Tab-separated table of C-alpha atoms in Angstrom:
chain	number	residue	atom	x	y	z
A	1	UNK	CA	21.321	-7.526	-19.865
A	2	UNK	CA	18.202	-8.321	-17.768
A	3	UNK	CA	19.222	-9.760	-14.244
A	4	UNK	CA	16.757	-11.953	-12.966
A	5	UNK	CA	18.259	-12.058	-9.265
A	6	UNK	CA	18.158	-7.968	-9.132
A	7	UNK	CA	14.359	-8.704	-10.231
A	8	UNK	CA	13.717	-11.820	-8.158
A	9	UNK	CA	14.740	-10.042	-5.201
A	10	UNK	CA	13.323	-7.070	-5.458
A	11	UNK	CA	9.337	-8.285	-6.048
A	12	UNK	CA	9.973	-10.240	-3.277
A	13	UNK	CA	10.543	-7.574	-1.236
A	14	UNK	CA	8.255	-5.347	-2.303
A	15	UNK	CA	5.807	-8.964	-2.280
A	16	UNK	CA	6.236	-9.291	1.142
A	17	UNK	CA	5.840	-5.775	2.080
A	18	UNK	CA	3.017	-4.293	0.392
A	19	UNK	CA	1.596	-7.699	1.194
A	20	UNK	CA	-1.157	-8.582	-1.907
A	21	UNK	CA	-3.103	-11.208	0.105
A	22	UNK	CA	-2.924	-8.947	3.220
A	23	UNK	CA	-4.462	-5.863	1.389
A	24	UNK	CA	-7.559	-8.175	0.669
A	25	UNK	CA	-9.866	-7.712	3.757
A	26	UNK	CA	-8.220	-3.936	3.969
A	27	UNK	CA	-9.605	-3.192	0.543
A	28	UNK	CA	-12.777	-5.325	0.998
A	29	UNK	CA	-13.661	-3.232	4.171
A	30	UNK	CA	-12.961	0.657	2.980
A	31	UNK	CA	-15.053	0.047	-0.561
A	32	UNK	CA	-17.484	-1.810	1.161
A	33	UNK	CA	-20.810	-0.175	0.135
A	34	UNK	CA	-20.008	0.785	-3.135
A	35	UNK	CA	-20.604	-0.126	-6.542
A	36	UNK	CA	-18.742	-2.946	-8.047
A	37	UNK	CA	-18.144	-0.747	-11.475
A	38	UNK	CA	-16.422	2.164	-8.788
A	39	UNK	CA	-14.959	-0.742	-6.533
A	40	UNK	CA	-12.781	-1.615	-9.649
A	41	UNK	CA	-12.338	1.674	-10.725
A	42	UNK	CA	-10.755	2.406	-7.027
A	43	UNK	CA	-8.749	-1.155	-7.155
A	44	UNK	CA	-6.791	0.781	-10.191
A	45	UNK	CA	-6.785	4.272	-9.361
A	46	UNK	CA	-5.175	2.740	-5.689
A	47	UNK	CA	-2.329	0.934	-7.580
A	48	UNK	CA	-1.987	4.105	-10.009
A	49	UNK	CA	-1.546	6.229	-7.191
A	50	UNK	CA	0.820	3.677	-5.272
A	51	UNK	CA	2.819	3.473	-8.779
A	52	UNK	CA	3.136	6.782	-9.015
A	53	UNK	CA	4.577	7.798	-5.730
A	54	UNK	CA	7.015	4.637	-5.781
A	55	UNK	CA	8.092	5.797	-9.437
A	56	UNK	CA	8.578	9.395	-8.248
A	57	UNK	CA	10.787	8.318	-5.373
A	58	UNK	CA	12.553	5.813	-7.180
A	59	UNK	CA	13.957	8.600	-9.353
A	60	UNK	CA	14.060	11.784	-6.950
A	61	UNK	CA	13.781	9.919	-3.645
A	62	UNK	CA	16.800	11.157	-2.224
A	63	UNK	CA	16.395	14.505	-3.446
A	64	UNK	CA	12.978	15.006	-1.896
A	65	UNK	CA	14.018	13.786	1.883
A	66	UNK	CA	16.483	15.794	1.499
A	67	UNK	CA	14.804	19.399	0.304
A	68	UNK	CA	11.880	18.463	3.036
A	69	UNK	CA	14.645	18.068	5.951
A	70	UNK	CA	12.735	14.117	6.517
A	71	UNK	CA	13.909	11.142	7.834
A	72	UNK	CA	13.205	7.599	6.836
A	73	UNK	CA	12.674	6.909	10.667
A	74	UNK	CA	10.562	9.952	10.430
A	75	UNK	CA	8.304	9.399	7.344
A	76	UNK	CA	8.053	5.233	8.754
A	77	UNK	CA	6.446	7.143	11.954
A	78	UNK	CA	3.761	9.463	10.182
A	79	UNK	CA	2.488	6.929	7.895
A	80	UNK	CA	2.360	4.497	11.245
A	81	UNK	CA	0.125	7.035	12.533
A	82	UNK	CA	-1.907	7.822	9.594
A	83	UNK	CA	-2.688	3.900	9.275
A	84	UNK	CA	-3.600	3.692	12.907
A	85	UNK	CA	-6.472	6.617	12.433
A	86	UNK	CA	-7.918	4.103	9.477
A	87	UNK	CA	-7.733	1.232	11.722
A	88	UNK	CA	-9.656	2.818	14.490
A	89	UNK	CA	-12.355	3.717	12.201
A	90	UNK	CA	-12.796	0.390	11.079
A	91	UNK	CA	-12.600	-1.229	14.561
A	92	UNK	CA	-15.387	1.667	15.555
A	93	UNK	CA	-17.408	0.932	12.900
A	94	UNK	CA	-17.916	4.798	11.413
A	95	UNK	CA	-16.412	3.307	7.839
A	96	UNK	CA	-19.679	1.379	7.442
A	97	UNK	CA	-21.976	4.950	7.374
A	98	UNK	CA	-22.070	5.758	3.826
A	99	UNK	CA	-22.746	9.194	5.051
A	100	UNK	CA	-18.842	9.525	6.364
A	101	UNK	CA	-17.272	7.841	3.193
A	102	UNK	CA	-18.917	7.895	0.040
A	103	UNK	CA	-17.172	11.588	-1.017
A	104	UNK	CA	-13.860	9.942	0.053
A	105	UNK	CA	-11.755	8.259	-2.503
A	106	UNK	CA	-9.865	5.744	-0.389
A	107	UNK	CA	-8.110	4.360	-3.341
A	108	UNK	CA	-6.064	7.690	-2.662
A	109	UNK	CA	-5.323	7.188	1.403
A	110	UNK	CA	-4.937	4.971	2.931
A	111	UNK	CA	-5.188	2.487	-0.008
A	112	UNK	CA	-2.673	4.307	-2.618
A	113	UNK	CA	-0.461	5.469	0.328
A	114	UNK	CA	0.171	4.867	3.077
A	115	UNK	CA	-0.693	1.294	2.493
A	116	UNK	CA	0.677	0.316	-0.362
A	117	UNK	CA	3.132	2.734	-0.908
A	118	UNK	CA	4.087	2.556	2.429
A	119	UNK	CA	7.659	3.887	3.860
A	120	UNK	CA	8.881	0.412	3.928
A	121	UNK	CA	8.477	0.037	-0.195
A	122	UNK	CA	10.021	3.489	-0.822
A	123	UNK	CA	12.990	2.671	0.986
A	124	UNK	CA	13.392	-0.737	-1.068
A	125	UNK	CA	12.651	0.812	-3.823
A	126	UNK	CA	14.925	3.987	-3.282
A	127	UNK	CA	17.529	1.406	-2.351
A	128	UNK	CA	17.284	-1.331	-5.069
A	129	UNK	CA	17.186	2.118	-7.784
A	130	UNK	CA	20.446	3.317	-6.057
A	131	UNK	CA	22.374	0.070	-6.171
A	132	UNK	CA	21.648	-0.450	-9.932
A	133	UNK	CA	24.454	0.425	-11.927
A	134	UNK	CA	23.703	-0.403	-15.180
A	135	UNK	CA	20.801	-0.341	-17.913
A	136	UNK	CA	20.335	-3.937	-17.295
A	137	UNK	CA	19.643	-3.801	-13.457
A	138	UNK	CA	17.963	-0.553	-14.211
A	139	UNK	CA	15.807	-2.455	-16.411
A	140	UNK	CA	15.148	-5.508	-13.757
A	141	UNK	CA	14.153	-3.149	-10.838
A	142	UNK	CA	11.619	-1.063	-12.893
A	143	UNK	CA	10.496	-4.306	-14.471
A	144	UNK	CA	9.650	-5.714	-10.552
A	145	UNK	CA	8.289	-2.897	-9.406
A	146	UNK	CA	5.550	-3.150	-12.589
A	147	UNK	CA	5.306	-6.427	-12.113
A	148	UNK	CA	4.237	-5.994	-8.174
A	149	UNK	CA	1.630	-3.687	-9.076
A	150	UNK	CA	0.255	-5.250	-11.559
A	151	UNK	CA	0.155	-8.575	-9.075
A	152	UNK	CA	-1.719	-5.985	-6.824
A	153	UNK	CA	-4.263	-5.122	-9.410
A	154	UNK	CA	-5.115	-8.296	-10.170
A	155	UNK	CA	-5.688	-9.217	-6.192
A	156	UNK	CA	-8.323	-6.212	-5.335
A	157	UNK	CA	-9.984	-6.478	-8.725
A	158	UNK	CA	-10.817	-10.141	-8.594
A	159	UNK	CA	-11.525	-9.476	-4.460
A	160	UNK	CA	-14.449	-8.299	-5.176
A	161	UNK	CA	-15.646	-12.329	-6.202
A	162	UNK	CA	-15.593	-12.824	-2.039
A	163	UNK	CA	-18.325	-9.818	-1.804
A	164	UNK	CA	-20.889	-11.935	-3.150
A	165	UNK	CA	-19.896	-15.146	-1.065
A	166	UNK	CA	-19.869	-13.379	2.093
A	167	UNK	CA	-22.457	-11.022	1.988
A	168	UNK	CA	-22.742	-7.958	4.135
A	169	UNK	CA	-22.489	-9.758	7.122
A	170	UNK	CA	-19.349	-11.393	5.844
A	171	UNK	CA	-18.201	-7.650	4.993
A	172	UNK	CA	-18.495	-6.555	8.606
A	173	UNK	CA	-16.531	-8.967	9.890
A	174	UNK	CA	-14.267	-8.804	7.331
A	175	UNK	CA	-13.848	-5.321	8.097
A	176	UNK	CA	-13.036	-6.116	11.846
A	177	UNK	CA	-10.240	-8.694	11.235
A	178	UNK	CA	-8.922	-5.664	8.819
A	179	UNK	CA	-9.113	-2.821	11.001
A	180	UNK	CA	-7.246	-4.917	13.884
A	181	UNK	CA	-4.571	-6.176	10.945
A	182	UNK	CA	-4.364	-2.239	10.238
A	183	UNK	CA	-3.931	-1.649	13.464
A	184	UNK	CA	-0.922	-3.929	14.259
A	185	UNK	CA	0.587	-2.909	10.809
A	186	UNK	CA	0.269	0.957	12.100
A	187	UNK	CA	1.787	0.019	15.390
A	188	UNK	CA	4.435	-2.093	14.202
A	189	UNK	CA	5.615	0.554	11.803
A	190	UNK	CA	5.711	3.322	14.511
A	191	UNK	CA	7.962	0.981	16.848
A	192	UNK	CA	10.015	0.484	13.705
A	193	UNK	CA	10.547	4.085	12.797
A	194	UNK	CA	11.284	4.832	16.714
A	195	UNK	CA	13.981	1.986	17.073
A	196	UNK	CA	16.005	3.699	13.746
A	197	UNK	CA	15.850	7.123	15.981
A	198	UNK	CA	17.024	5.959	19.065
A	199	UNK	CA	20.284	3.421	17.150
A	200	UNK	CA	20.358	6.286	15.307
A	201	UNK	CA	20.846	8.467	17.860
């Protein structure tokens, strides 16, 4: 039988960390530049990708840390760090030469993962997958987790409405407010993956 608390609780985790209104600016700033057809192409292929990796570690999750010798604390670090190179590029500026980006497929890093799949919603999710002992929770916590990305589709693909309302120089300072968001995101994951190391040590 479906449970709708199992459900209820889990997109609201996963809600309030992969963050749909937060990824707005984030998203706005790395396709800025781009076609609108390929900005919606990359608002898909990012929650594909994010999908993907969730669904993958919602089934083997434990399996995989395990074979690869990593930590939670550990993989919370590395994407901390990977988000933190974005952020200085946007702060910097050197996203908004088309020369530098247009071969990259951010939909695939940061947007895909770290950012949406982030360590944070692979935990949850390895968690909430763990704890579900019967085809009816089963059913509830892959039911949320569709449910979140399609709520995450829907965000970045109709983003792409504030484009033409801010214009470019809208888009620049857009990208500014996300690169220092990125930034405190990136940090704030780091000091969370040290504090589990040192209480776990």
């Amino acid at each position: 039988m479906f449970d709708v608390a199992v459900f209820g609780s889990l997109f609201f985790t996963l809600f309030v960390i992969m963050d749909p209104p937060g990824i707005t600016p984030i998203f706005l700033a790395l396709t800025a530049g781009r076609p609108t057809k390929v900005q919606k192409q990359m608002a898909f292929q990012a929650v594909c990708v994010a999908g993907g990796v969730i669904g993958v570690f919602g089934v083997l999750g434990h399996q995989i840390l395990g074979y690869l010798h990593v930590s939670v604390p550990a993989l919370m670090i590395a994407g901390g760090l990977l988000l933190l190179l974005i952020a200085l590029d946007l702060l910097t500026g050197k996203t908004d030469e088309p020369k530098q980006t247009k071969d990259v497929n951010v939909a695939l890093v940061p947007l895909g993962m770290p950012l949406l799949a982030g360590p944070g919603a692979i935990v949850s999710v390895i968690l909430a997958v763990q704890k579900a002992d019967s085809v009816g929770t089963q059913v509830s916590v892959w039911a949320a987790i569709l449910t979140i990305h399609v709520v995450l589709w829907l965000v970045m693909r109709y983003s792409l409405v504030i484009i033409r309302v801010i214009k470019d120089g809208g888009v620049v300072l857009v990208t500014r407010l996300a690169g220092m968001m990125l930034s405190a995101i990136a940090v704030q994951q780091i000091i969370n993956g040290v504090t589990q190391v040192v209480r776990g040590g």
